[in-house]
Amino acid sequence: MFKIPFLSRNTTKTVNNTADQKDITVQDINSLSDLFGVMPSLAGPAVTPKTSMKVSIVFACVRLISGAIAQMPVHIFERGDNGDKTRLANHTLANLFNLQPTAVWSAATFWEFIVASVLLHGDGYAVLLRDRNGDIEEILPISPVGMNVVNNNGRLNYFFTLDGTARGLDQDDILHFPGFGFNGLKSMSVIQWGAFNSIGLELAMEQHSGEFFKSGSTQRVAVVKKGKWDEEQKEKFRTAWVKAYGGVENSKFPLVLDESTDIKALSLSAKDSQLLESREFQITDIARAFGLPSFMVNQEQKSTSWGSGIGEIGLSFLRFTLGPHLNRFEQEINRKLFLNKPMFAEFIAANLMRLTLKDRNEAYRQAIGGSQGPGWMSIDEVRKLENLPEFGGKYALPYDPIANNQPMENES
């Protein structure tokens, strides 16, 4: 029912993401690590999309941003000659973007997958599956893992594996949703560029904390005995110590030593090493890389410059965090699907800008006119925004203190 054009692979594959590297040698450990997708951080642990999502703050940031975009409807509009726009509610693409892009994906999960791919890998991809007439029937999300993008005489070609078969597609058959730092082929991943070492340090601190509590929350110690122990006594003491005090379940047992034996601490405690303070800083640093203030991922702090009300915070979140993503997504959709047509797609963010009931009532009162003069919205338009049935008649017209006080022709 659909066709997928297969392109030639007679082009040179690229290895780099955004850093221009040539002549990779065995001595260049960083380049080889980038080639195989595994890069050790300064703290030691390898930072990959999979390991990063095991860090709670990374999971929270990706979930929050992708979930916020996934709940926005994508409306298709037609632009009139006078610049007005009319929504095309029954357009085929509207159903694909808002209900079911393909058989096993809902629209919400589709957008969450795309946004998570952008945040973790740098780019999100979806294949446009067409019928025999060239009309789009499905939009199939594709994993960015293994995706190879090649510039072939000024056009991008995409090589990947679909259902176990190697595919090659022209740029007109791929929705390529870029992230920040797009260089013509791929974009910059947040976890590989903005928060790489911070995530590695967080992983290292989680590992250290786990080992600390696994050992019974005790420090490493040396048992000092007056006089000399033979090897057999040493081994018996070590075995008895581990058996009695090793693990959390044994930490409750009292320590018994004779008067000729002493214990010396060899390591700092979690408090002495400022582990908790360091972890709080890493949470803030990672959230900053994702463009989020830490208070939005439940990190307590005394003040914020994003405002105090829900409406102000939501508006700032939309402007500073989601806005750049939405702008890139809309431009990709419109240039690939509506380039020479009087139509365009737009993410509707009204729910994120929704105020409290008190603030909405005040805004509506101003919009319909009230006692301040003519309004620019009708009562029916306000009721529609609140999902209430319309009244019709004079309630479908904006308030006019002169005209609306006169009886309408169909009213007595």
XYZ file of C-alpha atoms in Angstrom:
412
model
C 0.000 0.000 0.000
C 2.936 2.345 0.403
C 6.281 2.859 -1.212
C 9.657 3.582 0.325
C 12.202 4.752 -2.247
C 15.544 2.996 -1.840
C 18.607 5.136 -2.394
C 22.139 4.211 -3.344
C 24.808 3.900 -0.666
C 27.528 5.188 -3.004
C 28.374 7.960 -0.593
C 30.880 8.268 2.219
C 29.511 7.665 5.695
C 30.251 10.226 8.359
C 31.258 9.425 11.901
C 31.214 12.842 13.514
C 28.258 14.404 15.272
C 29.008 18.109 15.482
C 32.729 18.134 16.131
C 34.661 18.067 12.874
C 37.222 15.284 13.280
C 39.297 13.747 10.512
C 41.972 11.074 10.309
C 40.905 9.174 13.416
C 43.841 7.226 14.815
C 44.152 4.523 17.447
C 45.831 7.028 19.745
C 42.788 9.285 19.679
C 40.870 7.590 22.483
C 38.157 10.239 22.626
C 37.399 9.861 18.925
C 37.216 6.085 19.196
C 34.897 6.389 22.190
C 32.663 8.728 20.211
C 32.735 6.302 17.275
C 31.419 3.408 19.359
C 28.966 5.581 21.331
C 30.617 4.977 24.720
C 32.486 7.867 26.297
C 33.895 7.659 29.826
C 33.237 10.747 31.913
C 35.832 12.428 34.099
C 34.291 10.688 37.117
C 34.660 7.274 35.472
C 31.205 5.919 34.487
C 30.341 5.821 30.784
C 27.588 8.263 29.856
C 25.149 6.981 27.234
C 21.430 7.607 26.636
C 20.673 4.332 28.437
C 22.837 4.974 31.488
C 21.740 8.618 31.658
C 18.067 7.674 31.958
C 18.951 5.729 35.121
C 19.733 9.076 36.771
C 16.510 10.368 38.295
C 17.071 14.026 37.373
C 17.716 13.134 33.702
C 14.615 10.937 33.649
C 12.578 13.753 35.221
C 13.794 16.390 32.724
C 13.166 14.177 29.682
C 9.766 13.117 30.998
C 8.693 16.693 31.765
C 9.712 18.233 28.432
C 8.499 15.354 26.268
C 5.241 15.079 28.210
C 4.562 18.811 27.898
C 5.009 18.761 24.120
C 3.049 15.509 23.745
C -0.044 17.058 25.302
C -0.124 19.922 22.789
C -2.440 19.374 19.813
C -0.989 20.021 16.354
C -3.559 21.961 14.322
C -3.515 22.314 10.551
C -4.503 25.773 9.296
C -5.184 27.236 5.874
C -4.084 30.805 5.277
C -6.543 33.047 3.415
C -5.782 35.832 0.974
C -6.293 38.459 3.674
C -3.942 36.695 6.092
C -6.679 35.064 8.176
C -6.262 31.415 9.095
C -8.900 28.699 9.138
C -8.426 25.469 11.017
C -8.767 22.271 8.950
C -10.020 19.954 11.678
C -10.612 16.973 9.365
C -7.299 17.125 7.531
C -5.606 13.706 7.220
C -2.367 14.954 8.768
C -4.300 16.356 11.731
C -5.459 12.838 12.564
C -1.940 11.461 12.143
C -0.352 14.118 14.371
C -3.054 14.109 17.052
C -4.553 10.625 17.164
C -2.588 7.793 15.555
C 0.448 8.328 13.338
C 0.794 4.586 12.757
C -1.015 1.439 13.857
C 0.837 0.691 17.110
C 1.601 4.261 18.200
C -0.698 6.853 19.687
C 0.088 10.477 18.944
C 1.150 11.161 22.550
C 3.653 8.307 22.636
C 4.907 9.293 19.184
C 5.746 12.846 20.290
C 7.249 11.653 23.577
C 9.529 9.328 21.613
C 10.546 12.099 19.198
C 11.306 14.615 21.967
C 13.205 12.042 24.044
C 15.276 11.184 20.959
C 16.102 14.863 20.474
C 17.133 15.340 24.101
C 19.138 12.127 24.459
C 20.570 11.695 20.955
C 20.315 15.167 19.420
C 17.798 14.354 16.659
C 14.423 12.673 16.198
C 13.351 10.901 13.010
C 10.069 9.749 11.459
C 9.487 8.088 8.091
C 6.659 9.318 5.874
C 4.914 6.241 4.456
C 2.961 7.061 1.290
C 0.281 5.342 -0.774
C 0.434 4.849 -4.517
C -0.700 8.422 -5.094
C 2.089 9.826 -2.954
C -0.249 10.866 -0.114
C 0.987 10.282 3.426
C -0.752 7.342 5.101
C 1.453 6.793 8.134
C 4.207 8.516 10.070
C 6.557 5.924 11.522
C 9.033 6.935 14.278
C 12.572 5.635 13.772
C 15.222 5.145 16.449
C 18.175 7.525 16.072
C 20.528 4.681 17.048
C 22.291 3.541 13.901
C 20.889 6.367 11.766
C 23.466 7.573 9.230
C 22.851 10.944 7.589
C 24.799 11.789 4.428
C 24.931 14.999 2.404
C 24.612 13.877 -1.213
C 25.038 16.837 -3.596
C 23.159 19.242 -1.365
C 20.403 16.845 -0.280
C 20.325 14.713 2.829
C 20.062 10.937 2.498
C 19.141 8.770 5.481
C 20.387 5.187 5.892
C 18.939 2.948 8.605
C 17.452 -0.494 9.230
C 13.678 -0.955 9.107
C 12.150 -4.372 9.902
C 15.542 -6.002 9.459
C 16.052 -4.485 6.008
C 18.577 -1.774 5.166
C 16.821 1.311 3.828
C 17.908 4.519 2.199
C 15.557 7.501 1.976
C 15.695 10.972 0.511
C 15.080 13.916 2.815
C 11.549 14.404 1.415
C 10.507 11.088 2.976
C 11.945 11.778 6.437
C 10.804 14.187 9.119
C 14.118 15.113 10.735
C 13.434 16.943 14.004
C 16.729 18.591 14.987
C 17.874 19.675 18.393
C 20.186 22.527 19.306
C 23.442 22.834 17.362
C 22.334 21.294 14.061
C 25.336 21.324 11.702
C 23.628 20.241 8.509
C 23.731 16.537 9.387
C 23.072 16.045 13.074
C 22.524 18.029 16.258
C 24.124 18.194 19.681
C 22.862 15.788 22.328
C 22.172 17.349 25.726
C 23.734 14.434 27.584
C 26.846 14.334 25.384
C 27.524 18.063 25.397
C 25.623 20.034 28.025
C 25.602 17.623 30.955
C 28.141 14.933 30.115
C 30.476 15.133 33.110
C 27.672 16.157 35.472
C 25.762 12.981 34.617
C 28.955 10.932 34.960
C 29.585 12.430 38.388
C 25.991 11.750 39.425
C 26.345 8.121 38.350
C 29.598 7.843 40.313
C 27.999 9.343 43.418
C 25.032 6.962 43.151
C 27.444 4.048 42.894
C 29.393 5.302 45.897
C 26.200 5.766 47.917
C 25.019 2.282 47.010
C 28.289 0.719 48.098
C 28.257 2.793 51.289
C 24.837 1.540 52.363
C 25.403 -1.965 51.035
C 28.322 -2.325 53.417
C 26.127 -1.356 56.358
C 26.764 2.407 56.217
C 30.150 1.871 57.820
C 33.469 3.411 56.934
C 36.549 1.543 55.867
C 38.605 0.859 58.967
C 41.882 -0.655 60.053
C 42.067 -2.811 63.168
C 45.245 -2.021 65.057
C 46.545 -4.550 67.589
C 49.334 -4.058 70.046
C 51.967 -6.598 69.381
C 52.257 -8.812 66.330
C 49.653 -11.104 64.782
C 50.596 -14.160 62.865
C 49.026 -14.777 59.452
C 46.553 -17.347 60.699
C 45.223 -14.937 63.368
C 44.868 -12.172 60.796
C 42.883 -14.354 58.416
C 40.593 -15.656 61.145
C 39.910 -12.119 62.365
C 39.132 -10.857 58.844
C 36.733 -13.751 58.241
C 34.967 -13.211 61.571
C 34.717 -9.450 60.944
C 33.120 -9.813 57.498
C 30.751 -12.511 58.724
C 29.602 -10.422 61.682
C 29.521 -6.894 60.236
C 29.359 -7.263 56.455
C 26.114 -5.988 54.863
C 23.181 -3.989 56.147
C 21.579 -6.968 57.855
C 24.587 -7.365 60.176
C 25.153 -3.703 61.003
C 23.098 -3.969 64.186
C 25.536 -6.339 65.918
C 27.775 -4.749 68.587
C 31.511 -4.575 68.088
C 33.569 -6.495 70.685
C 37.348 -6.040 70.938
C 39.874 -6.733 73.656
C 41.798 -3.964 75.354
C 44.823 -4.391 73.155
C 42.944 -3.689 69.900
C 41.892 -0.339 68.384
C 40.031 0.796 65.252
C 41.174 3.582 62.930
C 38.959 5.083 60.203
C 40.494 5.081 56.721
C 37.815 6.952 54.732
C 35.540 9.949 55.055
C 31.857 9.597 55.797
C 29.166 10.654 53.358
C 28.646 13.841 55.370
C 32.362 14.639 55.651
C 32.838 14.259 51.900
C 29.847 16.631 51.295
C 28.132 13.989 49.179
C 24.643 15.383 49.712
C 25.669 18.944 48.826
C 27.470 17.727 45.716
C 24.440 15.772 44.548
C 22.205 18.817 44.958
C 24.591 20.852 42.809
C 24.639 18.148 40.123
C 20.828 18.133 40.028
C 20.816 21.876 39.381
C 23.592 21.597 36.804
C 21.887 18.819 34.830
C 18.513 20.588 34.910
C 20.253 23.723 33.616
C 21.583 21.793 30.619
C 18.035 20.721 29.735
C 16.829 24.311 30.033
C 14.806 23.704 33.188
C 14.933 25.465 36.551
C 15.500 22.885 39.260
C 12.250 23.732 41.065
C 10.289 22.276 38.121
C 11.759 18.828 38.828
C 10.899 18.967 42.550
C 14.232 20.351 43.692
C 13.392 22.680 46.556
C 14.811 26.164 46.527
C 13.821 29.376 48.200
C 13.166 31.600 45.199
C 12.799 31.589 41.441
C 13.018 34.276 38.792
C 10.361 32.543 36.668
C 7.447 34.074 38.559
C 5.274 33.014 41.457
C 1.966 32.070 39.824
C 1.138 28.948 37.838
C 0.354 31.053 34.780
C 3.666 32.929 34.922
C 5.688 29.749 35.437
C 3.867 27.983 32.604
C 4.429 30.924 30.266
C 8.144 31.069 31.111
C 8.436 27.306 30.638
C 6.798 27.651 27.239
C 8.965 30.580 26.141
C 12.388 29.536 27.352
C 12.312 25.727 27.401
C 9.679 24.475 24.962
C 9.652 27.384 22.513
C 12.907 26.540 20.694
C 11.864 22.879 20.305
C 8.398 23.778 19.025
C 9.806 26.301 16.571
C 12.184 23.748 15.052
C 9.475 21.072 14.926
C 6.953 23.351 13.219
C 9.443 24.514 10.628
C 10.446 20.934 9.797
C 6.815 19.862 9.359
C 5.862 22.911 7.301
C 8.852 22.853 4.968
C 8.490 19.116 4.289
C 4.683 18.937 3.992
C 3.370 22.420 3.120
C 6.244 24.202 1.397
C 4.239 25.386 -1.633
C 0.786 25.223 -0.093
C -1.297 27.858 1.741
C -1.369 25.607 4.812
C 0.762 25.231 7.917
C 0.927 23.210 11.133
C 1.119 24.774 14.569
C 1.475 23.396 18.091
C -1.278 24.820 20.296
C 0.049 25.610 23.756
C -3.130 27.055 25.244
C -3.282 24.491 28.059
C 0.180 25.439 29.325
C -0.804 29.107 29.421
C -4.074 28.372 31.184
C -4.455 30.564 34.259
C -6.201 29.831 37.535
C -9.995 30.172 37.628
C -9.779 33.573 39.281
C -7.256 34.892 36.741
C -9.231 33.432 33.818
C -12.444 35.056 34.985
C -10.701 38.425 35.217
C -9.191 38.016 31.746
C -12.543 36.972 30.271
C -14.272 39.940 31.871
C -11.828 42.251 30.114
C -12.149 40.336 26.833
C -15.936 40.574 26.620
C -15.887 44.268 27.564
C -17.505 44.371 30.984
C -17.837 47.912 32.226
C -14.680 49.104 30.478
C -16.111 49.464 26.972
C -16.286 47.368 23.785
C -14.860 43.848 23.970
C -12.955 41.753 21.453
C -14.483 38.375 22.361
C -18.045 37.155 22.582
C -19.591 35.288 25.496
C -19.948 32.213 23.290
C -16.224 32.314 22.469
C -15.433 32.395 26.180
C -17.820 29.524 26.867
C -16.191 27.532 24.078
C -12.776 27.971 25.722
C -14.262 26.569 28.934
C -15.843 23.613 27.074
C -19.367 24.922 27.680
C -22.244 24.914 25.145
C -22.836 28.091 23.162
C -25.956 30.238 23.591
C -26.103 31.798 20.126
C -27.929 34.995 19.277
C -26.435 38.148 20.705
C -24.061 36.047 22.838
C -22.186 35.114 19.658
C -21.217 38.792 19.113
C -18.562 40.794 20.952
C -19.984 43.127 23.546
C -20.879 46.618 22.354
C -22.343 48.945 25.016
C -24.591 50.568 22.378
C -25.504 47.935 19.800
C -25.852 45.013 22.192
C -28.347 46.901 24.322
C -30.759 46.996 21.381
C -33.102 44.013 20.820
C -32.031 41.734 18.000
C -34.359 41.127 15.034
C -35.190 37.571 16.077
C -35.801 38.562 19.696
C -38.860 40.301 21.144
